[in-house]
Short mmCIF file of C-alpha atoms in Angstrom, two decimals:
data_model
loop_
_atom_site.label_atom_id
_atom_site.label_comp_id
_atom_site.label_asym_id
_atom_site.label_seq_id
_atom_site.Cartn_x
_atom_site.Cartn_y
_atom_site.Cartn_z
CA UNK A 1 10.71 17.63 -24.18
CA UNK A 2 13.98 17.72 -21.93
CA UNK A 3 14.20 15.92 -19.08
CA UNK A 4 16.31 16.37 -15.72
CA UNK A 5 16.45 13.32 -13.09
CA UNK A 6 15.82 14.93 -9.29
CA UNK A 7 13.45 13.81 -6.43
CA UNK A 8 11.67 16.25 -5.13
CA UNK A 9 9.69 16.53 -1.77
CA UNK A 10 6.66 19.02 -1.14
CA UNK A 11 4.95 19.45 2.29
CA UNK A 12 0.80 18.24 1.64
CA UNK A 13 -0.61 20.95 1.54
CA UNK A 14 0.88 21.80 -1.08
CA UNK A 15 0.30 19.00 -3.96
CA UNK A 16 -2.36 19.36 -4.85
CA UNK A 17 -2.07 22.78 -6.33
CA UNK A 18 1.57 21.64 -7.71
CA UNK A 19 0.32 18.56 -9.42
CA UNK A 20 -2.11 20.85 -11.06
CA UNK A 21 0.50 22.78 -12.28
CA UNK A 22 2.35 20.06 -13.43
CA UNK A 23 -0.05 19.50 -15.50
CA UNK A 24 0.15 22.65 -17.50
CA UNK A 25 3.73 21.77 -18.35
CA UNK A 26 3.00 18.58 -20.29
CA UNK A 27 0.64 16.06 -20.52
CA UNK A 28 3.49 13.08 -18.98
CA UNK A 29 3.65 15.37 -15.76
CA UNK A 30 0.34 14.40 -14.46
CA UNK A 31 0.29 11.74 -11.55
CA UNK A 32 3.33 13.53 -9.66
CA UNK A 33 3.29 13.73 -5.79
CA UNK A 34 1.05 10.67 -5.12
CA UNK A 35 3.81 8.72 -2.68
CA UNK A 36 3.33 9.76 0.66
CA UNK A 37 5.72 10.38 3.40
CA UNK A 38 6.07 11.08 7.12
CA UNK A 39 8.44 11.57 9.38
CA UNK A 40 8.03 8.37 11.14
CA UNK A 41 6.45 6.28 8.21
CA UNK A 42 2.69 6.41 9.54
CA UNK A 43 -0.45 8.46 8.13
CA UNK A 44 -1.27 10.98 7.48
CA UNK A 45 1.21 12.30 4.96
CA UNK A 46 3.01 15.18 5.59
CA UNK A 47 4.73 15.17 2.47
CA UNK A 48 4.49 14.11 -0.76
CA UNK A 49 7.52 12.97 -3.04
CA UNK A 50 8.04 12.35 -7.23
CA UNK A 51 11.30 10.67 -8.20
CA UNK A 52 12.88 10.55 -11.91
CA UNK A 53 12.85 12.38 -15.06
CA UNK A 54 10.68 15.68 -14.72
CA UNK A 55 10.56 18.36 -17.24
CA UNK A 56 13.18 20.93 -17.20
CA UNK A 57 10.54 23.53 -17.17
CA UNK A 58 8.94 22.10 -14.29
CA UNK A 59 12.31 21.50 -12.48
CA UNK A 60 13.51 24.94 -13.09
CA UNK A 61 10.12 26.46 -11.62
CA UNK A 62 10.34 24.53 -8.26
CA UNK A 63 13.79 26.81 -8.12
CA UNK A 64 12.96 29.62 -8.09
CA UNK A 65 9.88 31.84 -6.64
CA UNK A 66 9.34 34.21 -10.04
CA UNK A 67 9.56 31.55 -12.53
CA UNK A 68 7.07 29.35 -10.60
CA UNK A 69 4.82 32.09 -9.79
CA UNK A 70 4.87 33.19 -13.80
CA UNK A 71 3.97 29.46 -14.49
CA UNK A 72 1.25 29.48 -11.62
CA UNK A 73 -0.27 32.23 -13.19
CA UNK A 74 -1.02 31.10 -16.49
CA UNK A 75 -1.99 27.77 -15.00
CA UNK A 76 -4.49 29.21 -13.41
CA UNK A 77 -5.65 31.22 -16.00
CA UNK A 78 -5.88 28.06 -18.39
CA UNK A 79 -7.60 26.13 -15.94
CA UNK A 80 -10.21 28.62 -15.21
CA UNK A 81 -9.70 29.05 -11.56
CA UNK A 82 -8.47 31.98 -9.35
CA UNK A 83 -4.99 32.66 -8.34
CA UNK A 84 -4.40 30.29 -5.48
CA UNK A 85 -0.92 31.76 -4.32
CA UNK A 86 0.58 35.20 -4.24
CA UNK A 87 4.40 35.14 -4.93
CA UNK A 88 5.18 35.95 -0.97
CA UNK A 89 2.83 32.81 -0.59
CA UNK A 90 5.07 30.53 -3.48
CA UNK A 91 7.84 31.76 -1.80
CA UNK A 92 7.57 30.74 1.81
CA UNK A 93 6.39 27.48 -0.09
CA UNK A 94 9.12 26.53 -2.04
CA UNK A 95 11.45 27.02 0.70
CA UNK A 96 9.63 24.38 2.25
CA UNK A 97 10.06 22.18 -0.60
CA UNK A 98 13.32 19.62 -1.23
CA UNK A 99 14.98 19.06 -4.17
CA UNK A 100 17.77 16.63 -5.17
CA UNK A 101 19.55 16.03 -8.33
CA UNK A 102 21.48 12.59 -7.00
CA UNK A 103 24.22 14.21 -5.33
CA UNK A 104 25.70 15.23 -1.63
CA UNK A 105 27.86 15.95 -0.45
CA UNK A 106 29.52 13.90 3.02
CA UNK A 107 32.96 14.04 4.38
CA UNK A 108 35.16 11.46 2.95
CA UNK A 109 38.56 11.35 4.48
CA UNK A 110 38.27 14.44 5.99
CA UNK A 111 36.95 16.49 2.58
CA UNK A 112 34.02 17.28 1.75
CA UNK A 113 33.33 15.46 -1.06
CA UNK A 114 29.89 14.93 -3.77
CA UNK A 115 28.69 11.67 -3.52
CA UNK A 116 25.78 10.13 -5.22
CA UNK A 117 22.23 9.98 -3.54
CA UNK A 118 19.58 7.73 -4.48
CA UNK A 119 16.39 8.90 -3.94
CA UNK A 120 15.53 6.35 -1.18
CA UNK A 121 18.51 7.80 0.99
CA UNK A 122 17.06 11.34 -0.05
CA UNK A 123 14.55 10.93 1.32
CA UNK A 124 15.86 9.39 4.89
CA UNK A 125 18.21 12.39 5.24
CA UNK A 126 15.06 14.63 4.55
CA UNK A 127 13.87 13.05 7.83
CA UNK A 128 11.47 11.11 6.30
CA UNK A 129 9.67 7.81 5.85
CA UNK A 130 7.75 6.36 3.24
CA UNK A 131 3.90 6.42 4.12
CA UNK A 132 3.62 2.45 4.98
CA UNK A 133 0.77 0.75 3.70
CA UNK A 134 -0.65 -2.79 4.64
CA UNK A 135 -2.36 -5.15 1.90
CA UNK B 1 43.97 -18.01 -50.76
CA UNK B 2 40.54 -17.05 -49.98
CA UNK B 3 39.55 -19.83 -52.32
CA UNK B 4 41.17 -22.22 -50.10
CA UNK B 5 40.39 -20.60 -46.68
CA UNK B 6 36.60 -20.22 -47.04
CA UNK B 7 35.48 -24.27 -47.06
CA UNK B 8 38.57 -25.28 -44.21
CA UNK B 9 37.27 -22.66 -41.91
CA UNK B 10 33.77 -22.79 -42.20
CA UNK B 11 33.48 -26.90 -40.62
CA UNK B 12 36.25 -26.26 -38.42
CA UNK B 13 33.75 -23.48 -36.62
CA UNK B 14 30.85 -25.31 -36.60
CA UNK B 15 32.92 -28.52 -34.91
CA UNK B 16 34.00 -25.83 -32.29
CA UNK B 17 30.69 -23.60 -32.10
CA UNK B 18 28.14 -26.40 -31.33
CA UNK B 19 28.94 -28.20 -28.15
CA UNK B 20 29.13 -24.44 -26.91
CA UNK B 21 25.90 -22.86 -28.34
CA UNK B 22 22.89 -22.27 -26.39
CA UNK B 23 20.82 -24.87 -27.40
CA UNK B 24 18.52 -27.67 -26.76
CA UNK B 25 19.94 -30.49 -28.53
CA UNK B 26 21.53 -31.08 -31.59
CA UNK B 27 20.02 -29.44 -34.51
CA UNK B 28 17.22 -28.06 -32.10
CA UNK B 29 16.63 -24.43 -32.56
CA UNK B 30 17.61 -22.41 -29.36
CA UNK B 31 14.70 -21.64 -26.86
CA UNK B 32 13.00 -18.66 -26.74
CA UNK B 33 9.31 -17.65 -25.27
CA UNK B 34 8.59 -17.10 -28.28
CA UNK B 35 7.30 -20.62 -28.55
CA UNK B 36 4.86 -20.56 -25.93
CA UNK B 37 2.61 -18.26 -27.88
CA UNK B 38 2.27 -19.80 -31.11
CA UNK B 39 -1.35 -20.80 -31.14
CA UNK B 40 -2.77 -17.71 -29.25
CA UNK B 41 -2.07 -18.26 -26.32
CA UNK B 42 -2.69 -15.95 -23.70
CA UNK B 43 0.14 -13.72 -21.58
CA UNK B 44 2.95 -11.34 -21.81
CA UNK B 45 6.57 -11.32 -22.65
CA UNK B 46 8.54 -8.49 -21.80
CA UNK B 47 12.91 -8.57 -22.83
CA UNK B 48 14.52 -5.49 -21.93
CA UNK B 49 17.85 -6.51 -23.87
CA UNK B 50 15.62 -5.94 -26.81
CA UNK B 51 15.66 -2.42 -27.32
CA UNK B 52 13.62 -2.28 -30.06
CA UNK B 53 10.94 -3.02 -28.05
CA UNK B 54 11.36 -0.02 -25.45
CA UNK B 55 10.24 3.50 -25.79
CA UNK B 56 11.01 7.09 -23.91
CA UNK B 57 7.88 7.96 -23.82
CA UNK B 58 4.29 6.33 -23.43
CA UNK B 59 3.00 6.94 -26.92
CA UNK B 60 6.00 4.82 -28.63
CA UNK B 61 7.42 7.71 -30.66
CA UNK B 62 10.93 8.28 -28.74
CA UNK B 63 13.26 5.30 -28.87
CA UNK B 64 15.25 4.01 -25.72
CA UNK B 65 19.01 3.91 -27.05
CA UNK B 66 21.15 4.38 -24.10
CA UNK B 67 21.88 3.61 -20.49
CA UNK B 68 19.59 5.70 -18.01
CA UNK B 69 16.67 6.59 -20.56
CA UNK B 70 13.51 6.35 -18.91
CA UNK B 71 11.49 3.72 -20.59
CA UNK B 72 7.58 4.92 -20.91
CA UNK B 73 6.72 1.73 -23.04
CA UNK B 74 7.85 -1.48 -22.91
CA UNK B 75 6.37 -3.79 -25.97
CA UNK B 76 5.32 -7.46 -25.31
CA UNK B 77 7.06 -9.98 -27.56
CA UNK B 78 4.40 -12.71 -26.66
CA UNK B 79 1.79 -11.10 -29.77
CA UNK B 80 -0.58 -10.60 -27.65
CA UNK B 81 -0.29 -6.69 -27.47
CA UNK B 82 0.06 -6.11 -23.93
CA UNK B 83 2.00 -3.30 -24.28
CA UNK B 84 3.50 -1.66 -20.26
CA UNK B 85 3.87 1.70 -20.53
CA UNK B 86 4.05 4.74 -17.75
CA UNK B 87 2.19 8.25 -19.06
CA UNK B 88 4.07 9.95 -15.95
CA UNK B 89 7.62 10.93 -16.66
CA UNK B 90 9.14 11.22 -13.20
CA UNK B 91 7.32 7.14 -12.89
CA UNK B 92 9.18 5.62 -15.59
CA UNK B 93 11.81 3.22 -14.65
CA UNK B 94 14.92 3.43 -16.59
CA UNK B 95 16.97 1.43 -18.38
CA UNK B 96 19.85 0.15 -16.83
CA UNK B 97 23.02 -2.17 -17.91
CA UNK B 98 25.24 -4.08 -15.59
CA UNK B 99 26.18 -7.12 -18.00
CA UNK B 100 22.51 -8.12 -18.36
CA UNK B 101 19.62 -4.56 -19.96
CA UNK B 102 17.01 -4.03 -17.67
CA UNK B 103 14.54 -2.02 -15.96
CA UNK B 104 15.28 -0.30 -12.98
CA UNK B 105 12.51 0.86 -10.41
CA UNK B 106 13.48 2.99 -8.22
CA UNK B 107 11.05 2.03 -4.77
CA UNK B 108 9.77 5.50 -4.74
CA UNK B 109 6.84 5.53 -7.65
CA UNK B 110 8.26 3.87 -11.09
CA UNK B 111 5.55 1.42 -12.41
CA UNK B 112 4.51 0.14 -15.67
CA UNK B 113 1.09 -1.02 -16.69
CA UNK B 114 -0.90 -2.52 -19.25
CA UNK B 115 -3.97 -1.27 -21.05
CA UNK B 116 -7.28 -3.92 -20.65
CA UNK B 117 -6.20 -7.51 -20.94
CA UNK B 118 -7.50 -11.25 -20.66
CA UNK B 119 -5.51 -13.74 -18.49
CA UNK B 120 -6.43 -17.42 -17.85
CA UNK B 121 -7.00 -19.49 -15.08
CA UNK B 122 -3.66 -21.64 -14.66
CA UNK B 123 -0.84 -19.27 -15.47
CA UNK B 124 2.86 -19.33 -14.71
CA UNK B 125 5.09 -16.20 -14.18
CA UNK B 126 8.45 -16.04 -14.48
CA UNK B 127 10.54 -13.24 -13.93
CA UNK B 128 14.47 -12.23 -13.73
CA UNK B 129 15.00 -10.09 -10.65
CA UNK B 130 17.50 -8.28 -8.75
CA UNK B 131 16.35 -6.55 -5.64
CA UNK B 132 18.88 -3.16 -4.53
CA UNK B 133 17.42 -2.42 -0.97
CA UNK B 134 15.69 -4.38 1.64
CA UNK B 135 12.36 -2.35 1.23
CA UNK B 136 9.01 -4.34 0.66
CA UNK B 137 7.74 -4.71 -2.57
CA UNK B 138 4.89 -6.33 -5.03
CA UNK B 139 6.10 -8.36 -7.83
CA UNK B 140 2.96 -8.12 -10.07
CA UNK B 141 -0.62 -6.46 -9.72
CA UNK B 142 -3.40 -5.84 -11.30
CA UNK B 143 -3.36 -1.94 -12.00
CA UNK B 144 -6.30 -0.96 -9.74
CA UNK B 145 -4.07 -2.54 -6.95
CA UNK B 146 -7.14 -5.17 -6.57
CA UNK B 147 -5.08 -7.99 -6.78
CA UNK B 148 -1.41 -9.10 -6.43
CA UNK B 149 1.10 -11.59 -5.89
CA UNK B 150 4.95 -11.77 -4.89
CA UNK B 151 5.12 -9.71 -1.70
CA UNK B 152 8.26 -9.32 -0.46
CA UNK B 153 8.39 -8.41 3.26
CA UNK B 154 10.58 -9.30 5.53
CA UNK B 155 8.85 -8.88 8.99
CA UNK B 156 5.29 -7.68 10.55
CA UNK B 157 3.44 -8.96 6.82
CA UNK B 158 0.43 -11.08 6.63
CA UNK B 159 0.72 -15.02 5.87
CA UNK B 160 0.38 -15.26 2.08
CA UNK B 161 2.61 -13.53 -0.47
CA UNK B 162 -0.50 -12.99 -2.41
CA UNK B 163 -4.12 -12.30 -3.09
CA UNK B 164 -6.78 -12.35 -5.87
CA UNK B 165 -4.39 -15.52 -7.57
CA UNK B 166 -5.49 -18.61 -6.56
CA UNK B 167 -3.11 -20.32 -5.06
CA UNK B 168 0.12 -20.52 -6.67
CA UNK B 169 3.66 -21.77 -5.70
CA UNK B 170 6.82 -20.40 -5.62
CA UNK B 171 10.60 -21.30 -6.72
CA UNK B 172 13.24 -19.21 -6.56
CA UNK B 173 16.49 -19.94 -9.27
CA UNK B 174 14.55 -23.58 -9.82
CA UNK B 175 14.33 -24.19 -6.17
CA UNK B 176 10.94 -24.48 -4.60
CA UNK B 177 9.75 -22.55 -2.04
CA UNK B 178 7.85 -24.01 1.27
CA UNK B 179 3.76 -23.28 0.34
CA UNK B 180 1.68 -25.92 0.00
CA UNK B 181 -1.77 -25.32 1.00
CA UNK B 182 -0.81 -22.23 3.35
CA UNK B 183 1.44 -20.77 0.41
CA UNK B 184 4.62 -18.91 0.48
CA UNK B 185 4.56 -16.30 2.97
CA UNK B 186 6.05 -12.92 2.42
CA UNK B 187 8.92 -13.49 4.40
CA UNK B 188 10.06 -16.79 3.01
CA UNK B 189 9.91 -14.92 -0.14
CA UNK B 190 12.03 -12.01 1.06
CA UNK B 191 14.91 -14.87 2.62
CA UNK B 192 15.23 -16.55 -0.46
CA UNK B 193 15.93 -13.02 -2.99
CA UNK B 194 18.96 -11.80 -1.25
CA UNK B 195 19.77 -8.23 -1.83
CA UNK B 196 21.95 -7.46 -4.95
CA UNK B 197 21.75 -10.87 -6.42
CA UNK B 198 19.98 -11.87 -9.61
CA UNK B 199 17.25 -14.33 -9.26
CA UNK B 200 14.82 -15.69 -11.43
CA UNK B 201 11.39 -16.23 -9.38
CA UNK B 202 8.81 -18.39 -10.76
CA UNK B 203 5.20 -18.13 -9.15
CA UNK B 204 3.22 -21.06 -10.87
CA UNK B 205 -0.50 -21.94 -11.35
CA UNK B 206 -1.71 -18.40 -10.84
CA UNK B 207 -5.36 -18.03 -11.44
CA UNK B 208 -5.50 -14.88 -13.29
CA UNK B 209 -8.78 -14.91 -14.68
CA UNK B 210 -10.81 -12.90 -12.14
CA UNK B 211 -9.86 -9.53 -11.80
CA UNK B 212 -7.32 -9.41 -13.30
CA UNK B 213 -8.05 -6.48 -16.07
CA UNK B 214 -4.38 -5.30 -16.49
CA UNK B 215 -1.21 -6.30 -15.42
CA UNK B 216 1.09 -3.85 -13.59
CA UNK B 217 4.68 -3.78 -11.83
CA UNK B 218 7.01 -1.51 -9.58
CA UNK B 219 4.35 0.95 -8.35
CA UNK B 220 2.19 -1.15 -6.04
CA UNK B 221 0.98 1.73 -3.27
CA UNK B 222 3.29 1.22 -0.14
CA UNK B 223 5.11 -1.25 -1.28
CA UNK B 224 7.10 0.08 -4.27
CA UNK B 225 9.65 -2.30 -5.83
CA UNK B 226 13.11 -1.01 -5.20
CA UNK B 227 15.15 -3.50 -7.78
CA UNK B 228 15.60 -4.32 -11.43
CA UNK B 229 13.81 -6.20 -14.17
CA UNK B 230 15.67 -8.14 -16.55
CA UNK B 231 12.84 -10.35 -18.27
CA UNK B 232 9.26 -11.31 -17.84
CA UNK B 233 7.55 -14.30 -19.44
CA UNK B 234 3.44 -14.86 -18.30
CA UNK B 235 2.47 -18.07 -20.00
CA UNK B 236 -0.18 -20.54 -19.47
CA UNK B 237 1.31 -23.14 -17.37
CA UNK B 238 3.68 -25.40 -18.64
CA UNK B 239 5.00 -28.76 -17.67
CA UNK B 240 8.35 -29.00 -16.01
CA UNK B 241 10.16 -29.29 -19.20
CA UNK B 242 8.74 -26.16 -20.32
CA UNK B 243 9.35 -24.68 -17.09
CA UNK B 244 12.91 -25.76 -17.00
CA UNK B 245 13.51 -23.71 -20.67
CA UNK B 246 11.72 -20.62 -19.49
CA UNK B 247 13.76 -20.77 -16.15
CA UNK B 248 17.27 -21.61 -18.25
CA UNK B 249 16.46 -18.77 -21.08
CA UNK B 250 15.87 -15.67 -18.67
CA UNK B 251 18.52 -17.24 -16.17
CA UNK B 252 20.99 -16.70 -18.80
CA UNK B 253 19.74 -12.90 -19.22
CA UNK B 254 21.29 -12.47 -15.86
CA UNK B 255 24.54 -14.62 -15.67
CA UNK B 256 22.67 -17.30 -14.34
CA UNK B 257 22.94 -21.04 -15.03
CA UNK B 258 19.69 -22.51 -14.29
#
């Protein structure tokens, strides 16, 4: 299997149904979007976030409406349940979703220039917090 | 003038090697943790400049070979089988290289855990850190999240720096850290691993023998670590002698004379 590094960020209601998919894609996808996040750090989550090295496949679907929706479908199928989104549905979705590959790009000197990103500072200029626990 | 060459040369860079070689004394084989496992003993060793003992994937089958592979499994070197691994790929921490090899976690949801094990009672660990943000984080837990020690945290945590361990103490690059009967708190912890730097944190006379089924790192929930791994040794405690090797051998992993 190939894998691509990117962090990606989905809004809550939406994980569940995505880690099920993700599941469908290979066995080492399972567990994904379990770190919650908010826009001020507190619970409830309004996000969810996976960082590191995701299958292409699965990357490549979070890009684009069709692909996922083709995916989706014969998820669904496998798994024995009904179609839980309509493409118009994955669409407004994934639009809602964040995706980085490492990179930004910030003015340096006046030019817009790609810098790298880690996922932590991703996720700050998404606007969000890590969910903060207390042990 | 080979002939001639081979028998000067070969005295002359012993003379010169010796004083210089890691070692314990003269004629003394050099240290590793090898040693503290020799009659069964109980624990894990994990060396990330080994790369034989690091794997892509979980199942062992894809070998780590280069800079910024994920690394699903992670053997132990200690023969006791503890074996880390990560069955998530976007979780796995990656192997990194900045002089030292090691494992970097990336504070978001990297962890590696072991399968079932059996820890004792009176247990040192000793591992070769390098923190890269000022983000809480768990050294060590048990993989249910039960139990735990090392929190870093530098404001707003509880008292103790641990739970479900007994009560162990802390040094920090050989240097003790103030516990005592209260232990270390989380923030003491947190002052003395500055940001960026290598350290090698020793938490000694855990009590590992309740609850303690697995033995996990990086992914502890809300408080992911956010640094690098260069080296773990979890041994039954040793005296300070044996402290002082384990201390000196993953110091040197990292640049460090300890």
């Amino acid at each position: 299997m190939i894998y691509e590094q990117a962090t990606i960020i989905v809004p809550s209601a939406f994980a569940t149904a995505l880690r099920n998919l993700s599941q469908t894609l290979g066995a080492d996808t399972a567990g994904m979007f379990i770190v919650g996040l908010s826009p001020d750090g507190t619970a409830p989550a309004t996000h969810f976030v996976s960082s590191g090295g995701m299958p292409v496949s699965f990357v490549r679907a979070m890009e684009s409406p069709a692909l996922f929706n083709s995916v989706a479908q014969a998820d669904y199928t496998q798994i024995g349940v009904a179609d839980l989104f309509s493409l118009a549905q994955i669409t407004t979705t994934l639009a809602s979703c964040f995706v980085s590959y490492g990179t930004t790009t910030a003015i340096v000197n006046s030019v817009s220039t790609t810098v790298s990103e880690t996922p932590r500072d991703f996720i700050a200029r998404m606007g969000f917090k890590m969910v903060v626990a207390t042990i | 003038m080979p002939v001639i060459r081979s028998p000067i040369r070969s005295p002359i860079r012993s003379a010169i090697r010796s004083p210089f070689a890691y070692n314990y004394g003269a004629g003394a084989a050099a240290f590793t943790p090898a040693s503290l496992y020799t009659s069964g003993q109980l624990g894990a060793w994990y060396d990330p400049s080994d790369l034989t003992t690091l794997f892509q994937d979980s199942a062992g089958t894809t070998a780590v070979t280069a800079v910024t592979q994920p690394v699903g499994k992670a053997l132990d070197k200690s023969g006791r089988s503890n074996h880390l691994s990560q069955a998530t790929a976007s979780a796995r921490p990656l192997l990194g290289t900045t002089g030292a090899k090691y494992l970097t976690f990336d504070g978001i949801d990297d962890g590696l855990s072991t399968g079932a094990l059996t820890l004792g009672a009176d247990m040192d660990c000793f591992i070769a850190l390098r923190r890269n943000s000022t983000a809480s984080g768990v050294l060590a837990f048990e993989s249910t999240a039960a139990s735990y020690f090392g929190v870093v945290q530098a404001a707003g945590g509880a008292a103790l720096a641990d739970g479900g361990v007994g009560s162990p103490t802390y040094s920090v690059n050989g240097t003790a850290l103030n516990g005592g009967a209260t232990g270390t708190t989380r923030v003491q912890l947190d002052a003395a691993m500055p940001i960026g730097n290598w350290c090698v944190v020793e938490v000694k006379d855990l009590n590992l023998s309740v609850g303690w089924a697995s033995f996990a790192l990086g992914n502890y929930p809300g408080f992911a670590l956010n640094g690098d791994i260069a080296g773990i040794v979890l041994a039954p405690a040793g005296d300070a002698t044996s402290r002082q090797k384990i201390r000196t051998y993953l110091g040197a992993k990292v640049g460090l004379s300890l």
